[in-house]
mmCIF file of C-alpha atoms and ligand atoms in Angstrom:
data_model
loop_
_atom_site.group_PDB
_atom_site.id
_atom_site.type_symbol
_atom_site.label_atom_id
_atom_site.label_comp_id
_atom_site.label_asym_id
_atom_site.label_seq_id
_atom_site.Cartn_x
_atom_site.Cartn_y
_atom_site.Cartn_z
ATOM 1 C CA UNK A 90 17.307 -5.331 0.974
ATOM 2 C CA UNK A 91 15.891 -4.175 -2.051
ATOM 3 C CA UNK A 92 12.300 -1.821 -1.389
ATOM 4 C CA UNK A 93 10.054 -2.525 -4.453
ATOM 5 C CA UNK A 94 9.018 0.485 -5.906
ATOM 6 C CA UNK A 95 5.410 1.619 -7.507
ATOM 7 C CA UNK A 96 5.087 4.179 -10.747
ATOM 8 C CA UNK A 97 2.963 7.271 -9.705
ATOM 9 C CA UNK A 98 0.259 8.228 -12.415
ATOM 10 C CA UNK A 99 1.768 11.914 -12.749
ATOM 11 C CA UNK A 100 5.327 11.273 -12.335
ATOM 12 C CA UNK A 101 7.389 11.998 -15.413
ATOM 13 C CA UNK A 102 10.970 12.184 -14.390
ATOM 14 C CA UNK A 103 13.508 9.315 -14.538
ATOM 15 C CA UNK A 104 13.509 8.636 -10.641
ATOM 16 C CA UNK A 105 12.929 5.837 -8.415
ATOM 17 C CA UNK A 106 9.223 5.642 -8.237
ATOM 18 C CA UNK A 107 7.597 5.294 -4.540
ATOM 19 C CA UNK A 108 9.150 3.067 -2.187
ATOM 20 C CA UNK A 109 6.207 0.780 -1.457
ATOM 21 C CA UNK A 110 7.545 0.641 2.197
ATOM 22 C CA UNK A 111 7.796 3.927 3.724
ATOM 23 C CA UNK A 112 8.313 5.532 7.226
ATOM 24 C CA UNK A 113 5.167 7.725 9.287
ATOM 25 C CA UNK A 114 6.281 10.510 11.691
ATOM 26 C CA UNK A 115 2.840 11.239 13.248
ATOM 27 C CA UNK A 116 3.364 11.891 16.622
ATOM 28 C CA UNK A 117 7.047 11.500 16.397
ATOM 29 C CA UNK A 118 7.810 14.865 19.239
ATOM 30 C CA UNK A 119 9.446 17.137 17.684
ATOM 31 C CA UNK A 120 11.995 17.511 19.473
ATOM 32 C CA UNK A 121 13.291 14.009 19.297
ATOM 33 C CA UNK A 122 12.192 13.706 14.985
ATOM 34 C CA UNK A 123 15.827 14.129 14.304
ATOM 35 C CA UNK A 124 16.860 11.464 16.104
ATOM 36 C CA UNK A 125 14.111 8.865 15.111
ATOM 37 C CA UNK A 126 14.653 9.869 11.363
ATOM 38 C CA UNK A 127 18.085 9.182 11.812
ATOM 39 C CA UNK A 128 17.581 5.810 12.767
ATOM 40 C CA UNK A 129 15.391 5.035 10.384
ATOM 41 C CA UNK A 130 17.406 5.542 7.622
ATOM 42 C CA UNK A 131 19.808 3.904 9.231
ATOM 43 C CA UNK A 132 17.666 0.964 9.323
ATOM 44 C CA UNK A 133 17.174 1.359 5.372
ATOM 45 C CA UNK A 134 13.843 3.447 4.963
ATOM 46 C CA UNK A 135 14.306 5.911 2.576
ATOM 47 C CA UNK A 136 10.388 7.208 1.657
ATOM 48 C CA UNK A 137 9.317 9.428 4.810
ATOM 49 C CA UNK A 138 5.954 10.623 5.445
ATOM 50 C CA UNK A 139 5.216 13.727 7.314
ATOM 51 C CA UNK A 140 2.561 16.355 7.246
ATOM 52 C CA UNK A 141 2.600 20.518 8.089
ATOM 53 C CA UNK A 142 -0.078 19.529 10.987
ATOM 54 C CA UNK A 143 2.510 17.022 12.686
ATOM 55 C CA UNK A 144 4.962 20.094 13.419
ATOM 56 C CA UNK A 145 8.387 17.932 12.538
ATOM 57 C CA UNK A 146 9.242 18.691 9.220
ATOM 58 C CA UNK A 147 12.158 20.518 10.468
ATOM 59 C CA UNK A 148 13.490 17.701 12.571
ATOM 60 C CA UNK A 149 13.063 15.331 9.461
ATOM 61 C CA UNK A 150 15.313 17.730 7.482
ATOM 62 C CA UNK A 151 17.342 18.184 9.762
ATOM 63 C CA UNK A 152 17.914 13.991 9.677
ATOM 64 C CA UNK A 153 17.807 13.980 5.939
ATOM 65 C CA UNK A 154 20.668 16.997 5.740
ATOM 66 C CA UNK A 155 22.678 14.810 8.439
ATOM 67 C CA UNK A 156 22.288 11.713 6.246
ATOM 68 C CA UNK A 157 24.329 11.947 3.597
ATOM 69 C CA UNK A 158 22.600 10.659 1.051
ATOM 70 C CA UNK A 159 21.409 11.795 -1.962
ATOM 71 C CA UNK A 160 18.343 13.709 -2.903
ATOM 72 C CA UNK A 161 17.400 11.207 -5.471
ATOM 73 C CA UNK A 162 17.530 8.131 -2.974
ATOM 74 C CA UNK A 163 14.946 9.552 -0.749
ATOM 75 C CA UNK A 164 11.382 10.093 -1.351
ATOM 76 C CA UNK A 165 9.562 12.807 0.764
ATOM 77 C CA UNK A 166 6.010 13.272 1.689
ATOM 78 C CA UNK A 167 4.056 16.368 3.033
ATOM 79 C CA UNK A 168 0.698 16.957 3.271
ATOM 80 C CA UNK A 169 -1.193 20.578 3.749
ATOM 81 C CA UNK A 170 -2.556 21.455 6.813
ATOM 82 C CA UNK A 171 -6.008 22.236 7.300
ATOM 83 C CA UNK A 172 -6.345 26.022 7.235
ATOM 84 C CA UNK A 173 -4.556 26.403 4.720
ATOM 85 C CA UNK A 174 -6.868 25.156 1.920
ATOM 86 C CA UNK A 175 -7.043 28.786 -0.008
ATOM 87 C CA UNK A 176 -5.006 29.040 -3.024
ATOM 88 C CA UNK A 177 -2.503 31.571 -1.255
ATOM 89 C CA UNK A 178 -2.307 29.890 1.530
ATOM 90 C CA UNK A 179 -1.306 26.753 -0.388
ATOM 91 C CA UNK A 180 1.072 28.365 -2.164
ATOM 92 C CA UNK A 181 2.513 29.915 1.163
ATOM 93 C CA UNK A 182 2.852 26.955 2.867
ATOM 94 C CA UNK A 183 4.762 24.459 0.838
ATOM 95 C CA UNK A 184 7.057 27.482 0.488
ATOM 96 C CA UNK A 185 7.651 26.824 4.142
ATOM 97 C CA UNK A 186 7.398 23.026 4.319
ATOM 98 C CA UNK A 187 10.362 23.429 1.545
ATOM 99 C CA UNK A 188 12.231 25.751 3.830
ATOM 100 C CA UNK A 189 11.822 23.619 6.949
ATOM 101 C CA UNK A 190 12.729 20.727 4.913
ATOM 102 C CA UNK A 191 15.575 21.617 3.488
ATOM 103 C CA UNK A 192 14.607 20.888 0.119
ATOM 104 C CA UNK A 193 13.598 22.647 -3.532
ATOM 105 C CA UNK A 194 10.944 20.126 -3.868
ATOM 106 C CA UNK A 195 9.124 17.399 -2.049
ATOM 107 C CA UNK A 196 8.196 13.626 -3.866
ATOM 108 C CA UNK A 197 4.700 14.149 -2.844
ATOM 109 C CA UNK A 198 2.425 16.923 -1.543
ATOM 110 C CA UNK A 199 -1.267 15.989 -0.520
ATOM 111 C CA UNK A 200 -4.568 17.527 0.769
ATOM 112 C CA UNK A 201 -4.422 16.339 4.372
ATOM 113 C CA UNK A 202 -8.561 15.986 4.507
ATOM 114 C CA UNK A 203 -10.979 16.867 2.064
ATOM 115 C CA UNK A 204 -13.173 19.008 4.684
ATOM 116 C CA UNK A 205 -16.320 18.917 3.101
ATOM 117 C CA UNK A 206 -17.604 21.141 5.568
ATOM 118 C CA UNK A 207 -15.264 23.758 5.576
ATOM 119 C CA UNK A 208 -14.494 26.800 2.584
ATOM 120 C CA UNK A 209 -17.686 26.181 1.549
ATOM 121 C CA UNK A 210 -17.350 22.640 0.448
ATOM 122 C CA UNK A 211 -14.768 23.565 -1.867
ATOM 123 C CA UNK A 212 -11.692 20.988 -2.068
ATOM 124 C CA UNK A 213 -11.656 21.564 -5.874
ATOM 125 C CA UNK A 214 -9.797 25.112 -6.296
ATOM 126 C CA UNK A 215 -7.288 23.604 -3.235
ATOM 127 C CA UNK A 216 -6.546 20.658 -5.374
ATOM 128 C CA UNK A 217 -6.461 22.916 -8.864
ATOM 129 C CA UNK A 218 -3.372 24.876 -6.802
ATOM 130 C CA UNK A 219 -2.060 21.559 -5.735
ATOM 131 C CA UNK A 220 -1.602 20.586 -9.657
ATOM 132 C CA UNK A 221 -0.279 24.001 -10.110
ATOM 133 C CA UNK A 222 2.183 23.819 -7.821
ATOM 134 C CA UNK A 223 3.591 20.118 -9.282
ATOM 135 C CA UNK A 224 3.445 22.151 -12.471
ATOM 136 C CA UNK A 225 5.944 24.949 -11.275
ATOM 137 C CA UNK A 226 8.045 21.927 -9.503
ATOM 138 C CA UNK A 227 7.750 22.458 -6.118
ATOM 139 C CA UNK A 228 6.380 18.960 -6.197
ATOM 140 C CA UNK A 229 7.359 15.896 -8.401
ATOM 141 C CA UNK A 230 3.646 14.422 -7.692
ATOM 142 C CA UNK A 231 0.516 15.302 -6.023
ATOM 143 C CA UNK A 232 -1.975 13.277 -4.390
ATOM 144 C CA UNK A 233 -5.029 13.754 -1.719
ATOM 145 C CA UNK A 234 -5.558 12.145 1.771
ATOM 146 C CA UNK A 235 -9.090 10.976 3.554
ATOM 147 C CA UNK A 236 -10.889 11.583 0.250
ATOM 148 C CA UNK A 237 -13.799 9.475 0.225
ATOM 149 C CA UNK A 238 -15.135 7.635 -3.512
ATOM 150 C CA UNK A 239 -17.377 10.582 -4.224
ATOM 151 C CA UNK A 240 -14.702 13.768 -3.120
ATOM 152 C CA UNK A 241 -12.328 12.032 -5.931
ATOM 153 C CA UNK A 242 -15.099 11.395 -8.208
ATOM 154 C CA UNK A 243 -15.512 15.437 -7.950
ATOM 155 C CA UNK A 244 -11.812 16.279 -8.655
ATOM 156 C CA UNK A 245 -11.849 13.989 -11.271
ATOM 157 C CA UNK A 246 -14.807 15.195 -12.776
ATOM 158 C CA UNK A 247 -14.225 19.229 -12.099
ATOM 159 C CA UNK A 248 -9.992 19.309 -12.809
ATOM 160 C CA UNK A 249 -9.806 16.120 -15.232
ATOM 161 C CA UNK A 250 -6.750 15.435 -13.338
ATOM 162 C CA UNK A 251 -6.487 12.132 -11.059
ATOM 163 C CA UNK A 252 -4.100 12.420 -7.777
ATOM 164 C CA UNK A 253 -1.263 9.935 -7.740
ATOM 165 C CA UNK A 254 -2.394 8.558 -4.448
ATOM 166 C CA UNK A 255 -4.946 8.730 -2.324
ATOM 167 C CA UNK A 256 -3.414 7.992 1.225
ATOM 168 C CA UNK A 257 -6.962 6.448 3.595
ATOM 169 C CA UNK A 258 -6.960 4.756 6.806
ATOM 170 C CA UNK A 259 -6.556 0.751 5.464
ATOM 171 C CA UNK A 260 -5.789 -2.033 8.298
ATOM 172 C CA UNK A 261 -7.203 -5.498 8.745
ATOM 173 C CA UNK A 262 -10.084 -4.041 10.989
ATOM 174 C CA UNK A 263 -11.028 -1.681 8.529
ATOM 175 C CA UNK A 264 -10.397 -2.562 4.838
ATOM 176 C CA UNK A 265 -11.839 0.913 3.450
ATOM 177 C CA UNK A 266 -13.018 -1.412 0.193
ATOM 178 C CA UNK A 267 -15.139 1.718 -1.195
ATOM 179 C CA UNK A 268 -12.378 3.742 -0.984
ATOM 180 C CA UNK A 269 -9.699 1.457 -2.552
ATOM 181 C CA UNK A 270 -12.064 0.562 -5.482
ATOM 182 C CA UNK A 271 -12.340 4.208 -6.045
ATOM 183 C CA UNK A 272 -8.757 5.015 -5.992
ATOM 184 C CA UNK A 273 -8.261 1.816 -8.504
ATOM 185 C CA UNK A 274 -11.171 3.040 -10.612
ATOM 186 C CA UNK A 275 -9.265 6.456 -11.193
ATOM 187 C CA UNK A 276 -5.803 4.856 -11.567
ATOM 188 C CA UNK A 277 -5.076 6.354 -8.244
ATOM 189 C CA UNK A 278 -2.373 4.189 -5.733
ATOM 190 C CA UNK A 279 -3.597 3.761 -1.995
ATOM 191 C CA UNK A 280 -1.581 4.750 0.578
ATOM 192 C CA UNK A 281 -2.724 2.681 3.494
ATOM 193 C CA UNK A 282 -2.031 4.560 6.777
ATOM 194 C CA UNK A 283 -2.490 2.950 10.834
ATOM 195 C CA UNK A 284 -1.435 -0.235 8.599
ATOM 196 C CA UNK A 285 -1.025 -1.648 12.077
ATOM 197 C CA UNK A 286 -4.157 -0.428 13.563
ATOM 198 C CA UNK A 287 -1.687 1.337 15.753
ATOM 199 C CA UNK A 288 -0.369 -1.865 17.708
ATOM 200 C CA UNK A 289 -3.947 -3.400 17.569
ATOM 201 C CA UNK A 290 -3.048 -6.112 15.131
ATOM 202 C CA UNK A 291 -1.560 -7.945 17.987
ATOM 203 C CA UNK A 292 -4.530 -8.234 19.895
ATOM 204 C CA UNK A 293 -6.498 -10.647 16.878
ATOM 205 C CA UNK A 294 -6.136 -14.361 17.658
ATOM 206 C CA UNK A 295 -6.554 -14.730 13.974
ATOM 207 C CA UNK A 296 -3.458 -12.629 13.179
ATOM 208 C CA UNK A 297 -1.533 -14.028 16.103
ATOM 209 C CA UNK A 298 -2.137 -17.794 14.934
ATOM 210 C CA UNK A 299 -0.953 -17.070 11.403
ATOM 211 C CA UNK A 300 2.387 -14.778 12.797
ATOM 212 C CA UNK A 301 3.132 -18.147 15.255
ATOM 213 C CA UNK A 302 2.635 -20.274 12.086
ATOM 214 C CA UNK A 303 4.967 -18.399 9.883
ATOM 215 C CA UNK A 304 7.517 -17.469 13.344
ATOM 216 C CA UNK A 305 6.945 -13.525 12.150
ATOM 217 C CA UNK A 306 5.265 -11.112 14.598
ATOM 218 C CA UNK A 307 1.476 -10.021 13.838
ATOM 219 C CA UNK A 308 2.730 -6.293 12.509
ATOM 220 C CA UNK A 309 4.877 -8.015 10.273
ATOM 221 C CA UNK A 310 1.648 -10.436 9.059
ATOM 222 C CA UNK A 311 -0.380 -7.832 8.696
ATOM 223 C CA UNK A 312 2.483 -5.032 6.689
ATOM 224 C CA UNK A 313 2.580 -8.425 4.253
ATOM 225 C CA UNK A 314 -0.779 -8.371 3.899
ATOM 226 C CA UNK A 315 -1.063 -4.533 2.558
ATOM 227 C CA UNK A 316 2.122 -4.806 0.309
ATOM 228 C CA UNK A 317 0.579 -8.318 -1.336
ATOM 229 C CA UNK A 318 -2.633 -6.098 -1.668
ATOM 230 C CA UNK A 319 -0.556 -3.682 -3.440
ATOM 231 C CA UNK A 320 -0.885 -0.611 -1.081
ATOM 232 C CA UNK A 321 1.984 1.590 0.138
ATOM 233 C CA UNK A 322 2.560 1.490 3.836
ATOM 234 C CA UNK A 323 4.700 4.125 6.488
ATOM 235 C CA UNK A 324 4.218 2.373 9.720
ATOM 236 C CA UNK A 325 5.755 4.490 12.458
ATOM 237 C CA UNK A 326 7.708 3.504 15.436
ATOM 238 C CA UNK A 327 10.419 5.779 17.470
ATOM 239 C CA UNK A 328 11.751 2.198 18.943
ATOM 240 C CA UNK A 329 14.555 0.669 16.614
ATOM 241 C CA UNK A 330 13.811 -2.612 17.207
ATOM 242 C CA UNK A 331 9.892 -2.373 15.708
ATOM 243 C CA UNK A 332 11.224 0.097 13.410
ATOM 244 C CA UNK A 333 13.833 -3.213 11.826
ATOM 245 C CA UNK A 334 10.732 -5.711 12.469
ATOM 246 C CA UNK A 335 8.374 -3.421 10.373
ATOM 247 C CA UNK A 336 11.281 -3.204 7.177
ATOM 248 C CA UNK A 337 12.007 -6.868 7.561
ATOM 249 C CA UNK A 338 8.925 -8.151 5.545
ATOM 250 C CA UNK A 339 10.472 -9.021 2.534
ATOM 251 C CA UNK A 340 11.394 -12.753 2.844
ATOM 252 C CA UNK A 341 8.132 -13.842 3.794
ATOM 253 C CA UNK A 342 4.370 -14.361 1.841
ATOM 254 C CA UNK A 343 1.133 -14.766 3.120
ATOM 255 C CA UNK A 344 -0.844 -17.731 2.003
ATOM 256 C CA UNK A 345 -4.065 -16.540 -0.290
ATOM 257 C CA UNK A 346 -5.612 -18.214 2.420
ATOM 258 C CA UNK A 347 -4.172 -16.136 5.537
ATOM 259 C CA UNK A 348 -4.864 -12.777 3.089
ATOM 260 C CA UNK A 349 -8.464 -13.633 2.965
ATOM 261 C CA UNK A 350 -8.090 -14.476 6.884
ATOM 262 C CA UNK A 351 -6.913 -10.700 7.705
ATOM 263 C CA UNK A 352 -9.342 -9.373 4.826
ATOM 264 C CA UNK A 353 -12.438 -11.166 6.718
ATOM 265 C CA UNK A 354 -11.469 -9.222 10.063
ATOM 266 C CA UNK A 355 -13.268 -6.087 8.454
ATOM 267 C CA UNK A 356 -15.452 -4.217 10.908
ATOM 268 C CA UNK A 357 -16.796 -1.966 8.420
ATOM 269 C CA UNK A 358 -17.196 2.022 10.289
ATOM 270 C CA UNK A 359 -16.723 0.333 13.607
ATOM 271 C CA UNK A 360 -13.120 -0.257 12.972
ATOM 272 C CA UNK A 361 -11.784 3.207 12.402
ATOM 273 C CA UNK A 362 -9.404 4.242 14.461
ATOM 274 C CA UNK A 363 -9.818 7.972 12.903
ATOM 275 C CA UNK A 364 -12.769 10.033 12.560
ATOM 276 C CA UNK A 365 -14.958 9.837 9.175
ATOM 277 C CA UNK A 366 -13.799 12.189 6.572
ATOM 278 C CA UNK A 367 -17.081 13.004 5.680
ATOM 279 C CA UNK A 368 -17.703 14.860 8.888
ATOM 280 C CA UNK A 369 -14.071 15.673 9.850
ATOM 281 C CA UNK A 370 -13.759 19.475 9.937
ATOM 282 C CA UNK A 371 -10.688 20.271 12.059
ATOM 283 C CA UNK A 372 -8.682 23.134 11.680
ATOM 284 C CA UNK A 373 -5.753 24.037 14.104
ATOM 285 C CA UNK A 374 -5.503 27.307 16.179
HETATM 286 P P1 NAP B 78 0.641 2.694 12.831
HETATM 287 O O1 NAP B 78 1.861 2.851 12.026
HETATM 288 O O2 NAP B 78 -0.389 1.680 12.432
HETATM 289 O O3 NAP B 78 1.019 2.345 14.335
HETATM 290 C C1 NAP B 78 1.957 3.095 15.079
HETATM 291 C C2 NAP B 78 1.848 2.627 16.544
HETATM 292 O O4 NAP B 78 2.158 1.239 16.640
HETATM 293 C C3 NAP B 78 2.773 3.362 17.465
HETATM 294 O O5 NAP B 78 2.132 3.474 18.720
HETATM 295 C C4 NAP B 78 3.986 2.409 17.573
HETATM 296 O O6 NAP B 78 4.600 2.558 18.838
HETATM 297 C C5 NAP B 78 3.334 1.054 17.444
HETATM 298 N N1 NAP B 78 4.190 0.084 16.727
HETATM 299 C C6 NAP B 78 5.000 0.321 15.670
HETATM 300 N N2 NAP B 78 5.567 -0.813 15.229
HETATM 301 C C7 NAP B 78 5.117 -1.805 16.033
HETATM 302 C C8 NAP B 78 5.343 -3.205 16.065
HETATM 303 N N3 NAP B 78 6.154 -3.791 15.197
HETATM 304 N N4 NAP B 78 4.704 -3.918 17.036
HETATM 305 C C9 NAP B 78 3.880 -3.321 17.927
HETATM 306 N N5 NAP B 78 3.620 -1.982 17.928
HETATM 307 C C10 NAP B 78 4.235 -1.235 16.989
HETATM 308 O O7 NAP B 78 -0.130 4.095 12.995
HETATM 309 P P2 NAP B 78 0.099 5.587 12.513
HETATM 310 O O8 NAP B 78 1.394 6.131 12.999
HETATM 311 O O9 NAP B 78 -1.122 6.320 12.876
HETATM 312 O O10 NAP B 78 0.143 5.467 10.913
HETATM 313 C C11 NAP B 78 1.353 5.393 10.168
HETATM 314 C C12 NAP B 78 1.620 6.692 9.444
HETATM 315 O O11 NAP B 78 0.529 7.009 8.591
HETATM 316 C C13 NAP B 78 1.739 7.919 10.352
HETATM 317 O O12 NAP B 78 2.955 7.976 11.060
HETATM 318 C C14 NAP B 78 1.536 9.013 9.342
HETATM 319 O O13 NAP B 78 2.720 9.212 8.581
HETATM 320 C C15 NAP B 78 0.422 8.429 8.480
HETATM 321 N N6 NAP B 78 -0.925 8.853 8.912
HETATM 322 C C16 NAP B 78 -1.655 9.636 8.071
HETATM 323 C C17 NAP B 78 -2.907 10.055 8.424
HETATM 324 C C18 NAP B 78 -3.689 10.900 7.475
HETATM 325 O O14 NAP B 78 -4.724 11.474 7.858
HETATM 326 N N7 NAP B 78 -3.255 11.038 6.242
HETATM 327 C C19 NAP B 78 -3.461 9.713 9.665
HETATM 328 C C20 NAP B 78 -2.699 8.908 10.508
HETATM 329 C C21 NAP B 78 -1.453 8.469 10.119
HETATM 330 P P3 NAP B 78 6.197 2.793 18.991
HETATM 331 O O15 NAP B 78 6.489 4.112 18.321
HETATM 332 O O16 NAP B 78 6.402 2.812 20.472
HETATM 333 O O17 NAP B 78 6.873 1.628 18.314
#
């Protein structure tokens, strides 16, 4: 099974490009992220997404070490935690994603959230020290998370420099189209995360008629539906079974028809299953 892979805007080196289909660890326990990482590589996934705030990066290293393969087969998010939007702190903490990886440089770093709330609304000098630190390495690419049309507009405007990706909340009960037209608009790839609504998908008639139709389950419908969109998707599972169902969505295409279908189940705000980043303004103790 061949992964198709997307070019990032910033990414200059002779590598693989992102995996299109990826693998989430939120809320994988940490205790048991070795384990689940090992099986999904075993499976085939070989573009993991993790964050500092989801407290496994060690466990995926530890599955990556075990692995075998090779650095340039594998494609490694991490995203920075919420307090740690100064500059130093920045810098101090993909030092120790890095360690607890077990790598010399991630595939992707983000800004978890933009926070306009927080540091005095000021997301711009974080991302600045996020294109520094791509520039000294530590990262091949670097990207944002949650940042709504008019937080990129800013680091566009203030830095000059896009993000690769901009990785939003996208499922068929909340298309985020303001958000993906921005990202587009900047030349920025969207990173589509709860692509299954978490499970939900399976609750829409609509979504279950088309799955019965094409004898595929409704995750599997609606994963089709982001990569024919042209969005890059980590769906998460710690169950090997869903974890095969959710890479097995290769042989199959959705009908422009059935896209349109899961595009019309939009709810607009009502269908997050996350808070708005526009008022999000968590930090961890
Ligand atoms: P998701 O992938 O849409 O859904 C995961 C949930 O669906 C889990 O409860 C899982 O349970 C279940 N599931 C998985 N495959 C299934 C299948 N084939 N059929 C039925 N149920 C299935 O949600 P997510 O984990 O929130 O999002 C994916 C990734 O996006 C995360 O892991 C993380 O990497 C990233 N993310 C980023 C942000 C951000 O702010 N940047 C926020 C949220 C998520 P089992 O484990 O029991 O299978």
């Amino acid at each position: 099974m061949t992964i198709p892979t997307l070019t990032l805007n910033d990414d200059t080196t002779p590598r693989l490009g992102i995996p299109q289909l990826g693998f989430g660890v939120y809320l994988v326990p940490p205790p048991d992220t070795q384990g689940v990482v090992e099986r999904a590589l075993e499976v085939g996934y070989r573009h993991i997404d993790t964050a500092q705030m989801y407290g496994n990066e060690a466990g995926v290293g530890a599955a990556l070490a075990a692995s075998g393969l090779g650095r340039d087969e594998l494609f490694v998010t991490t995203k920075l935690n919420n307090g740690n939007h100064r500059p130093d702190d920045a810098r101090r903490s993909l030092a120790e994603s890095l360690e607890a990886l077990g790598l010399d440089q991630v595939d992707l770093f983000l800004i978890h959230w933009p926070l306009p709330e927080r540091y005095d609304g000021d997301f711009v000098s974080t991302w600045q020290t996020m294109v520094e630190l791509r520039d000294q390495g530590l990262t091949r690419s670097v990207g944002v998370s949650n940042f709504q049309p008019a937080h990129l507009d800013r680091i566009v405007a203030e830095t000059a420099v896009a993000p690769s990706v901009n990785q939003i909340e996208v499922h068929p009960f909340f298309t985020n189209e303001s958000a993906r037209a921005a990202n587009a608009r900047h030349g920025v790839l969207t990173e589509a995360w709860a692509p299954i609504a978490r499970g939900k998908v399976a609750e829409s008639p609509v979504i279950v008629e088309i799955a019965e139709r094409l004898g595929r389950t409704p995750a599997q419908v609606a994963l089709r539906w982001h990569l024919q969109r042209g969005d890059i998707v980590f769906p998460k599972s710690t169950n090997v079974e869903r974890m095969r169902e959710n890479y097995d969505v290769f042989d199959f295409e959705l009908s422009l028809a059935d896209v349109a279908a899961l595009s019309a189940l939009d709810e607009g705000e009502a269908g997050r299953t996350g808070p708005n980043p526009d008022r999000f303004n968590w930090i961890p103790s």
